[in-house]
Coordinates of C-alpha atoms in Angstrom, one line a residue:
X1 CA -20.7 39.1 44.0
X2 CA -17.2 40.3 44.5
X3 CA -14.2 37.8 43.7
X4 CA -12.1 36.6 46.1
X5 CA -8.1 37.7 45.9
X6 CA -6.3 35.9 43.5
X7 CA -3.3 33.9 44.2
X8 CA -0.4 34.2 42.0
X9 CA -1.0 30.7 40.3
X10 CA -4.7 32.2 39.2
X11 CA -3.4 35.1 37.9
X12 CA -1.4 33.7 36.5
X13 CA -4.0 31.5 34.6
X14 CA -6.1 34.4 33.7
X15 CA -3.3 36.2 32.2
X16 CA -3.0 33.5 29.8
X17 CA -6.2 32.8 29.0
X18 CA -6.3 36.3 27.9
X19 CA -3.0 35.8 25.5
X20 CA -4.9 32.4 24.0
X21 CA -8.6 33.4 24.0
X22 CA -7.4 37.1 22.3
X23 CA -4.1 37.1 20.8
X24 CA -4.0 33.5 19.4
X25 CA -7.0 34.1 17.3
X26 CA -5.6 37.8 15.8
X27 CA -2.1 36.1 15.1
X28 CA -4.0 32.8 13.3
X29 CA -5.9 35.1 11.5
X30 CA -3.7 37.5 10.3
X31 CA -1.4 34.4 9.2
X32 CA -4.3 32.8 7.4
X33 CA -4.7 35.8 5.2
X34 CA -1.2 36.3 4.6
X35 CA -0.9 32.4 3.4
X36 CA -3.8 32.8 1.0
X37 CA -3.0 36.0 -0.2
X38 CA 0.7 34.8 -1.1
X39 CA -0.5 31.0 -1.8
X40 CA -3.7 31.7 -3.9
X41 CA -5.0 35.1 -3.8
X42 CA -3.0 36.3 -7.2
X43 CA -3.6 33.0 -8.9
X44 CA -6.1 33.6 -11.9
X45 CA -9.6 33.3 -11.1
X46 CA -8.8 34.3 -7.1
X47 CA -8.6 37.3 -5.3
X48 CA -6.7 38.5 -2.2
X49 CA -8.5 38.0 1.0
X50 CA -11.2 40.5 2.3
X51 CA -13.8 38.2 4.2
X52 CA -16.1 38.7 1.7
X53 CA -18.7 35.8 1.3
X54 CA -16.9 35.6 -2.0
X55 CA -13.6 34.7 -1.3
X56 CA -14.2 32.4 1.8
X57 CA -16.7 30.6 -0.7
X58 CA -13.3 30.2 -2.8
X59 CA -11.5 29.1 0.2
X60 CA -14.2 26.4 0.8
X61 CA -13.9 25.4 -3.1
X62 CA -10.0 24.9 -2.6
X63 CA -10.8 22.7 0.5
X64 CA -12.4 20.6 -2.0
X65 CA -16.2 22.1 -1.3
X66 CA -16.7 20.8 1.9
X67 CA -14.6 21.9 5.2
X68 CA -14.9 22.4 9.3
X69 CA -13.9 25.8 8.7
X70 CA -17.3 28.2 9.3
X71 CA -17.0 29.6 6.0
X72 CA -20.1 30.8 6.4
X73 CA -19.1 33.2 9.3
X74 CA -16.9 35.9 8.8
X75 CA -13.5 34.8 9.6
X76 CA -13.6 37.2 12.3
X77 CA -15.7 34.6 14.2
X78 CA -14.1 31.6 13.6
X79 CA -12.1 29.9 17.0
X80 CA -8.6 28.7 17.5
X81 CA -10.2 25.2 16.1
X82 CA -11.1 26.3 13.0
X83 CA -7.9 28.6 12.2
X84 CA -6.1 25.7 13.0
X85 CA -8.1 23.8 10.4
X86 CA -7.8 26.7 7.7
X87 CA -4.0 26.5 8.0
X88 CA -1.7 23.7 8.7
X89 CA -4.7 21.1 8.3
X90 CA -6.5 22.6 5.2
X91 CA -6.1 21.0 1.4
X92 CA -5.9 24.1 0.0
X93 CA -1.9 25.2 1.1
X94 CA -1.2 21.8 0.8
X95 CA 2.7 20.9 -0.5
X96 CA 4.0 18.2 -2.7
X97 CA 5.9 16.0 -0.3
X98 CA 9.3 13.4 -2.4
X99 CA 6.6 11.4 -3.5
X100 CA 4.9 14.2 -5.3
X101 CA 1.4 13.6 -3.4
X102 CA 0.2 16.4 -2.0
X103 CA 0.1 16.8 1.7
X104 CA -1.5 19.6 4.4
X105 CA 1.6 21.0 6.4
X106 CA 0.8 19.4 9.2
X107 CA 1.0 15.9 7.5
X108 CA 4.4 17.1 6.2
X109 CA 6.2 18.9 8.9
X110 CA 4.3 18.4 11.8
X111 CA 3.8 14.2 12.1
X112 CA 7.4 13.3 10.9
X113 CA 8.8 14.9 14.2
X114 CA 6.6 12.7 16.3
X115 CA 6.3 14.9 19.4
X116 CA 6.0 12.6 22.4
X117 CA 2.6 13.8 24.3
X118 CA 2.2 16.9 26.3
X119 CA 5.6 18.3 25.0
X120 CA 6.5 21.5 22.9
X121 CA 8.4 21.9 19.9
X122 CA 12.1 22.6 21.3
X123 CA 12.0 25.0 18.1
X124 CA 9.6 26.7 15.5
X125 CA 11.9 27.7 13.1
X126 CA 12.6 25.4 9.8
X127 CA 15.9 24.0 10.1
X128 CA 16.5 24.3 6.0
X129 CA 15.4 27.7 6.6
X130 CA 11.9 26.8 5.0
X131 CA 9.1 29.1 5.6
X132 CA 6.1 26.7 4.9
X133 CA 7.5 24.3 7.7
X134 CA 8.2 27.4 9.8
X135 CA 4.8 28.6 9.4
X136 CA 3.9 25.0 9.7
X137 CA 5.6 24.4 13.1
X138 CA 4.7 27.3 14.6
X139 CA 1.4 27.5 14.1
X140 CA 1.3 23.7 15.8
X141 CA 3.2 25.2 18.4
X142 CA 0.3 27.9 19.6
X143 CA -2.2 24.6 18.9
X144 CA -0.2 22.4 21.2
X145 CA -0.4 25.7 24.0
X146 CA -4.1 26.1 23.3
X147 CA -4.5 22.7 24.3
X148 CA -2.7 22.8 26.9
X149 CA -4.4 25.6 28.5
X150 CA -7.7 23.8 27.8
X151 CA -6.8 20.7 29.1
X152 CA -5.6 22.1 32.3
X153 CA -6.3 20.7 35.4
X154 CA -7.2 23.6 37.7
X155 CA -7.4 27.2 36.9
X156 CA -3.9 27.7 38.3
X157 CA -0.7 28.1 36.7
X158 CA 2.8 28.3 38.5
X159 CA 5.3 30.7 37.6
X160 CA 7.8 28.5 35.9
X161 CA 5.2 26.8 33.3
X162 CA 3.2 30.3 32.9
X163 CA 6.9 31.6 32.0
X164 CA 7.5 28.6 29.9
X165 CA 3.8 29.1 27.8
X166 CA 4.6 32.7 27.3
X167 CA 8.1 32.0 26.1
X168 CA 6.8 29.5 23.6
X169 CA 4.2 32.3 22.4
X170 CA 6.1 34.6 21.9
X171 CA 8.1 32.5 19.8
X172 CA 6.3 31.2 17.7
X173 CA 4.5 34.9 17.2
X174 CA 7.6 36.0 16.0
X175 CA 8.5 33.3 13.3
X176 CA 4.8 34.0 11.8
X177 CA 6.1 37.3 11.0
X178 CA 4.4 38.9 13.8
X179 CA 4.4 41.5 16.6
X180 CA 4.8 40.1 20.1
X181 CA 4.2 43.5 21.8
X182 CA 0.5 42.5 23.5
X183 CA 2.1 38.9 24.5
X184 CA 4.9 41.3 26.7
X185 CA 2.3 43.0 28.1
X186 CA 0.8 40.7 29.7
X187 CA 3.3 40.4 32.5
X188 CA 3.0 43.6 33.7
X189 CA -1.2 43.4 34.4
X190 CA -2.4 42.7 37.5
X191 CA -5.6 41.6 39.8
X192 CA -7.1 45.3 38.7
X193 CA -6.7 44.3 35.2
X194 CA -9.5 41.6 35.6
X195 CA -12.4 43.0 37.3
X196 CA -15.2 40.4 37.9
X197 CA -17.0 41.1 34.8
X198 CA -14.0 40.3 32.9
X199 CA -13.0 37.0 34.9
X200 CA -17.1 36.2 34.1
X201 CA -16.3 36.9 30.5
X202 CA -12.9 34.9 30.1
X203 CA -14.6 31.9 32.1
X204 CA -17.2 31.9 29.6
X205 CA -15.2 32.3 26.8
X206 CA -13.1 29.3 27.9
X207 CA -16.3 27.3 28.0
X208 CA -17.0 27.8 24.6
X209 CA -13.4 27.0 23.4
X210 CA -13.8 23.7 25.6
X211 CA -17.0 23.2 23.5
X212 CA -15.6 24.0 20.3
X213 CA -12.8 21.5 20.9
X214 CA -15.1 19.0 22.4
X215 CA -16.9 19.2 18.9
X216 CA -14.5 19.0 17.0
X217 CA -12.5 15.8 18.2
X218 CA -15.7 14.2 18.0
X219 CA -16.3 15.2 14.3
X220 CA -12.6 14.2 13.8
X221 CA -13.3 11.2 15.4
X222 CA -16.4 10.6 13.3
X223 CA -14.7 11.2 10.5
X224 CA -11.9 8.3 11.5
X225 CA -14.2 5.9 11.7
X226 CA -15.5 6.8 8.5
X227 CA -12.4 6.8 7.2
X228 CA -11.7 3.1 8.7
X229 CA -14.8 1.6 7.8
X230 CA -14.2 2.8 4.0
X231 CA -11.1 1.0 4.2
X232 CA -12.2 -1.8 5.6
X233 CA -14.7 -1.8 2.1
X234 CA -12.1 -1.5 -0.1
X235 CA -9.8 -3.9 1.3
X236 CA -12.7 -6.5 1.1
X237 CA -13.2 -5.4 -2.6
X238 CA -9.6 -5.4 -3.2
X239 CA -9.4 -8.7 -1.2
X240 CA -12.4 -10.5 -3.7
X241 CA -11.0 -9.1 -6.9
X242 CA -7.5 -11.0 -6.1
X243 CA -9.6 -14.1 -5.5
X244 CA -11.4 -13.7 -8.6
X245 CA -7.8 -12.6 -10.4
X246 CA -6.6 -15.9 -8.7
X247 CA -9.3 -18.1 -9.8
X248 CA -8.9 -17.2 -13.8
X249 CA -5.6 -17.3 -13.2
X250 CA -6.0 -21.1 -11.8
X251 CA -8.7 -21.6 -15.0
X252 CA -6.0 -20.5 -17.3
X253 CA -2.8 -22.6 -16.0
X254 CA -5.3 -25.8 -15.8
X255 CA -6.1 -25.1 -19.6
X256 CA -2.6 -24.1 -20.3
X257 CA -1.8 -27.7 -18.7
X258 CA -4.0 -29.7 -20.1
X259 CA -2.9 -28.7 -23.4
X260 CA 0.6 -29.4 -22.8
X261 CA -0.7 -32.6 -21.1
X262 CA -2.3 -33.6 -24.4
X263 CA 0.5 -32.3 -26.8
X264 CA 3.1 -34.4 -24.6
X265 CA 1.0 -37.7 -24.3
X266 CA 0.3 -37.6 -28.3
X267 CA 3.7 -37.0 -29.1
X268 CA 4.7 -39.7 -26.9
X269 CA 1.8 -41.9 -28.5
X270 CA 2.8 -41.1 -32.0
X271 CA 6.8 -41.7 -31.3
X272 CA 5.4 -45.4 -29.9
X273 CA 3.5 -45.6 -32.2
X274 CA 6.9 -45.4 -34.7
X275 CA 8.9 -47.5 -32.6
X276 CA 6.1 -50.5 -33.3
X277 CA 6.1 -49.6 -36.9
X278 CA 9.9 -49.6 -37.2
X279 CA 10.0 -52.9 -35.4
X280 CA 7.4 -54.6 -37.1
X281 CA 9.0 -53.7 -40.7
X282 CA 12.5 -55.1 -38.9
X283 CA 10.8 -58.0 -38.2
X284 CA 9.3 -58.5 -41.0
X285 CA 12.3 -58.0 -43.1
X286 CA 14.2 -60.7 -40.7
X287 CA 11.5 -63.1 -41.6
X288 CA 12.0 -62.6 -45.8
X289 CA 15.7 -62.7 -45.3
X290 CA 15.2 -66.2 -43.3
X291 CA 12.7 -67.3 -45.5
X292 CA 15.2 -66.5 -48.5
X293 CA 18.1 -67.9 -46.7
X294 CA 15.9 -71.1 -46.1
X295 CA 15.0 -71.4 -50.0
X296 CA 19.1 -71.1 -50.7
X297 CA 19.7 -73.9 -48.2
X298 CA 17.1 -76.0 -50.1
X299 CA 18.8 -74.8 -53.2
X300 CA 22.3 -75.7 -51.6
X301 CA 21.1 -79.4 -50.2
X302 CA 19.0 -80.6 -53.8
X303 CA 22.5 -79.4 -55.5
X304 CA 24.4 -82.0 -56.8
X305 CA 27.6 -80.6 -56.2
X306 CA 30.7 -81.8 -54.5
X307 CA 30.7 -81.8 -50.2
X308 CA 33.2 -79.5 -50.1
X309 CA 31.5 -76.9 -52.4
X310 CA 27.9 -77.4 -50.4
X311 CA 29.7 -77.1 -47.2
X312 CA 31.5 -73.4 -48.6
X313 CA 28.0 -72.4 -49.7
X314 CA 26.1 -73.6 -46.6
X315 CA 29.2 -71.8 -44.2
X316 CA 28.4 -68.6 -46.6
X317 CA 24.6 -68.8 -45.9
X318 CA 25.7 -69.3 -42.6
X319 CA 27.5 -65.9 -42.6
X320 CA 24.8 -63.9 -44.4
X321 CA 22.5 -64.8 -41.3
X322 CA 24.6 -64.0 -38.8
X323 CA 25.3 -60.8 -40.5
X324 CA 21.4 -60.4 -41.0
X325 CA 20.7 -61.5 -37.2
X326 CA 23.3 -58.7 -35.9
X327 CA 21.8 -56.3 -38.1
X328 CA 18.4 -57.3 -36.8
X329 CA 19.6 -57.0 -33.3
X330 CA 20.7 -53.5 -33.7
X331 CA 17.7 -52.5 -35.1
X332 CA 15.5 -54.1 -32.3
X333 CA 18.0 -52.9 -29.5
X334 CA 17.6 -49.3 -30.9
X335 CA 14.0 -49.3 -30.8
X336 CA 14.3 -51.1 -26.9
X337 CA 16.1 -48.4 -26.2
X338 CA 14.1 -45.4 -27.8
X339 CA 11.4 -47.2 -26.2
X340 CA 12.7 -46.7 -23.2
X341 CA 13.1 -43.4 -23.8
X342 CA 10.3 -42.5 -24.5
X343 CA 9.0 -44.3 -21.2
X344 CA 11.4 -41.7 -19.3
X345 CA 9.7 -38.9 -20.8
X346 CA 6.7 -40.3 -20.4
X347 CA 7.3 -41.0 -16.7
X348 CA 9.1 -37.6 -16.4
X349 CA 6.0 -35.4 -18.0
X350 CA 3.7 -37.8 -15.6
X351 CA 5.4 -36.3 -12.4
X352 CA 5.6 -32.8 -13.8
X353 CA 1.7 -33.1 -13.9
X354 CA 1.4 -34.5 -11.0
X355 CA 3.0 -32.0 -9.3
X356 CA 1.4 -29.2 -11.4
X357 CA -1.8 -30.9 -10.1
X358 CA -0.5 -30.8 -6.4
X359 CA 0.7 -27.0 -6.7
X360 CA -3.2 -26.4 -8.1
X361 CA -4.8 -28.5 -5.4
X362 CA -3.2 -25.7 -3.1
X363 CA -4.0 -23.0 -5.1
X364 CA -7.8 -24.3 -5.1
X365 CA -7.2 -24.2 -1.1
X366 CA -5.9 -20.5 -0.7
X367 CA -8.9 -19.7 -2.9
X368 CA -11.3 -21.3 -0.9
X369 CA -9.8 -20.1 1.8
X370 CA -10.1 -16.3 0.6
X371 CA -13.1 -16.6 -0.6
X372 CA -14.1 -17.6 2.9
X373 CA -12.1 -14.9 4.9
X374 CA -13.9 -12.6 2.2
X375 CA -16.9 -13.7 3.4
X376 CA -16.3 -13.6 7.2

């Protein structure tokens, strides 16, 4: 069945679907093997690449022992979706980033820029004069085309944006290091150039890159929600062991208190218990020194001296208990007073635990509380 004419807009299309179906695999893979062979290849215990099953079996031990990447296949077969994963997604070219964690490129130079949706990188070539984030950008740059020829809505493609794509191309060809003579010829073919076998064959092969695409988000979305649901695990693990931290924690300040509880409350005991023994003994020494004083008055009264001498000696017995009843009142005051004293402490340490037993009543609560959102 012969093809209908092609408008300029279809052409158009099928010109670049020959420039990403062909040329975007022979740049990626020509790139690929120049990043291993300058990143790895000479290291000890590697070797440069030649697509041997030995050194793509190395290249899936750098990527950790499992990858997307076909290692399997000769590179030679492996799509636009897996030399995208070999290079600027793959562990194994993977750069420090300030932190010193180890990032792919396209975690390092790509995400920072945040490109809004549907829009190309103004430019592919490192700013600092970098070649890992050239390599890195660029490389994004012939992804972010590939999906966009992909993702197209027809099989037409105006002059301006087919103008635009090969610009970008051609681009970022050249900052990989890399010839962009078959990208300029692809102006110059024309409706011969894509007989209907061809057309059949580039209509096919854009099925299968659909496919492979299709695939692949779905493993990368499988693999998010992996990813999520692992995290979710951990923070629930992470979650219970602060619960549990919090609980001995708890344990340990109750004990803690307690202890001080009990040290405070016997010292205050003790000190009271001091206080009643001073008192008593000042008492009690109040009561010999009356008892005394009484026996002198006695003494003083059966005397049989003059008036005036009784009255001197009474007025002096007189003086020795009001000198013995201020002493005695000093002595009682003081211990009132340490009494009271002691009474403040006492009240004071009594708030201080009861406040230490209000800030653990909360505590208790966010526990509970944890250990039920744990549970939920």
């Amino acid at each position: 069945m012969t093809l209908q004419p092609f408008t300029n807009e279809q052409l158009n299309y099928f010109k670049f679907a020959f420039v990403v179906l062909d040329e975007f695999p022979k740049a990626l893979r020509q790139t690929f093997q120049q990043m291993w062979d300058n990143s790895i290849g000479h290291l000890p215990g590697f070797q440069p690449w030649d697509n041997s099953i030995a050194v793509r079996n190395m290249f899936r031990a750098t990527e950790g022992g499992k990858t997307k990447v076909p290692t399997h296949l000769s590179y030679d077969e492996w799509d636009c979706t897996a030399l995208f994963q070999a290079t600027i997604f793959a562990r194994s070219f993977a750069l420090p980033d300030s932190s010193s964690h180890h990032r792919t490129l396209s975690d390092l130079y790509v995400r920072p820029l945040k490109l809004p949706h549907g829009h190309f990188h103004a430019s592919v070539v490192s700013p600092g004069g970098n070649n890992a984030e050239t390599f890195a950008i660029a490389i994004d740059q012939l992804r972010l085309l590939r999906n966009a020829f992909c993702h197209s809505p027809s099989s037409q493609i105006d002059k301006p944006t087919f103008d635009r794509y090969i610009q970008h191309t051609k681009d970022a060809i050249k900052a990989l290091g890399l010839t962009s003579g078959p990208v300029d010829t692809v102006g110059s073919l024309t409706e011969a150039d894509f007989p209907t076998k061809r057309v059949r064959r580039l209509e096919d092969d854009i099925r299968k890159e659909l496919q492979a695409e299709n695939t692949f988000l779905k493993e990368d979305v499988k693999d998010e929600l992996i990813g999520i649901r692992s995290d979710i695990t951990q923070s629930n693990q992470e979650r219970q062991q602060d619960v549990n931290r919090a609980a001995t924690e708890t344990k340990e300040e109750i004990h803690e208190l307690k202890k001080q509880w009990k040290e405070e409350t016997l010292e205050s005991r003790r000190t009271a218990e001091r206080n009643i023994e001073t008192t008593n003994a000042a008492n009690q020494e109040m009561n010999e020194n009356i008892v005394e004083l009484n026996r002198k008055f006695d003494d003083v009264l059966n005397n049989k001296k003059s008036a005036t001498e009784r009255n001197e000696e009474i007025h002096e017995l007189k003086k020795q208990l009001e000198l013995l009843q201020e002493e005695w009142k000093k002595e009682t005051l003081e211990s009132r007073r340490t009494a009271e004293r002691n009474i403040e402490t006492t009240t004071a340490a009594n708030q201080e635990m009861n406040e230490n037993i209000a800030e653990l009543n909360r505590k208790f609560d966010d526990v509970l509380k944890n250990k039920r959102s744990g549970n939920n």
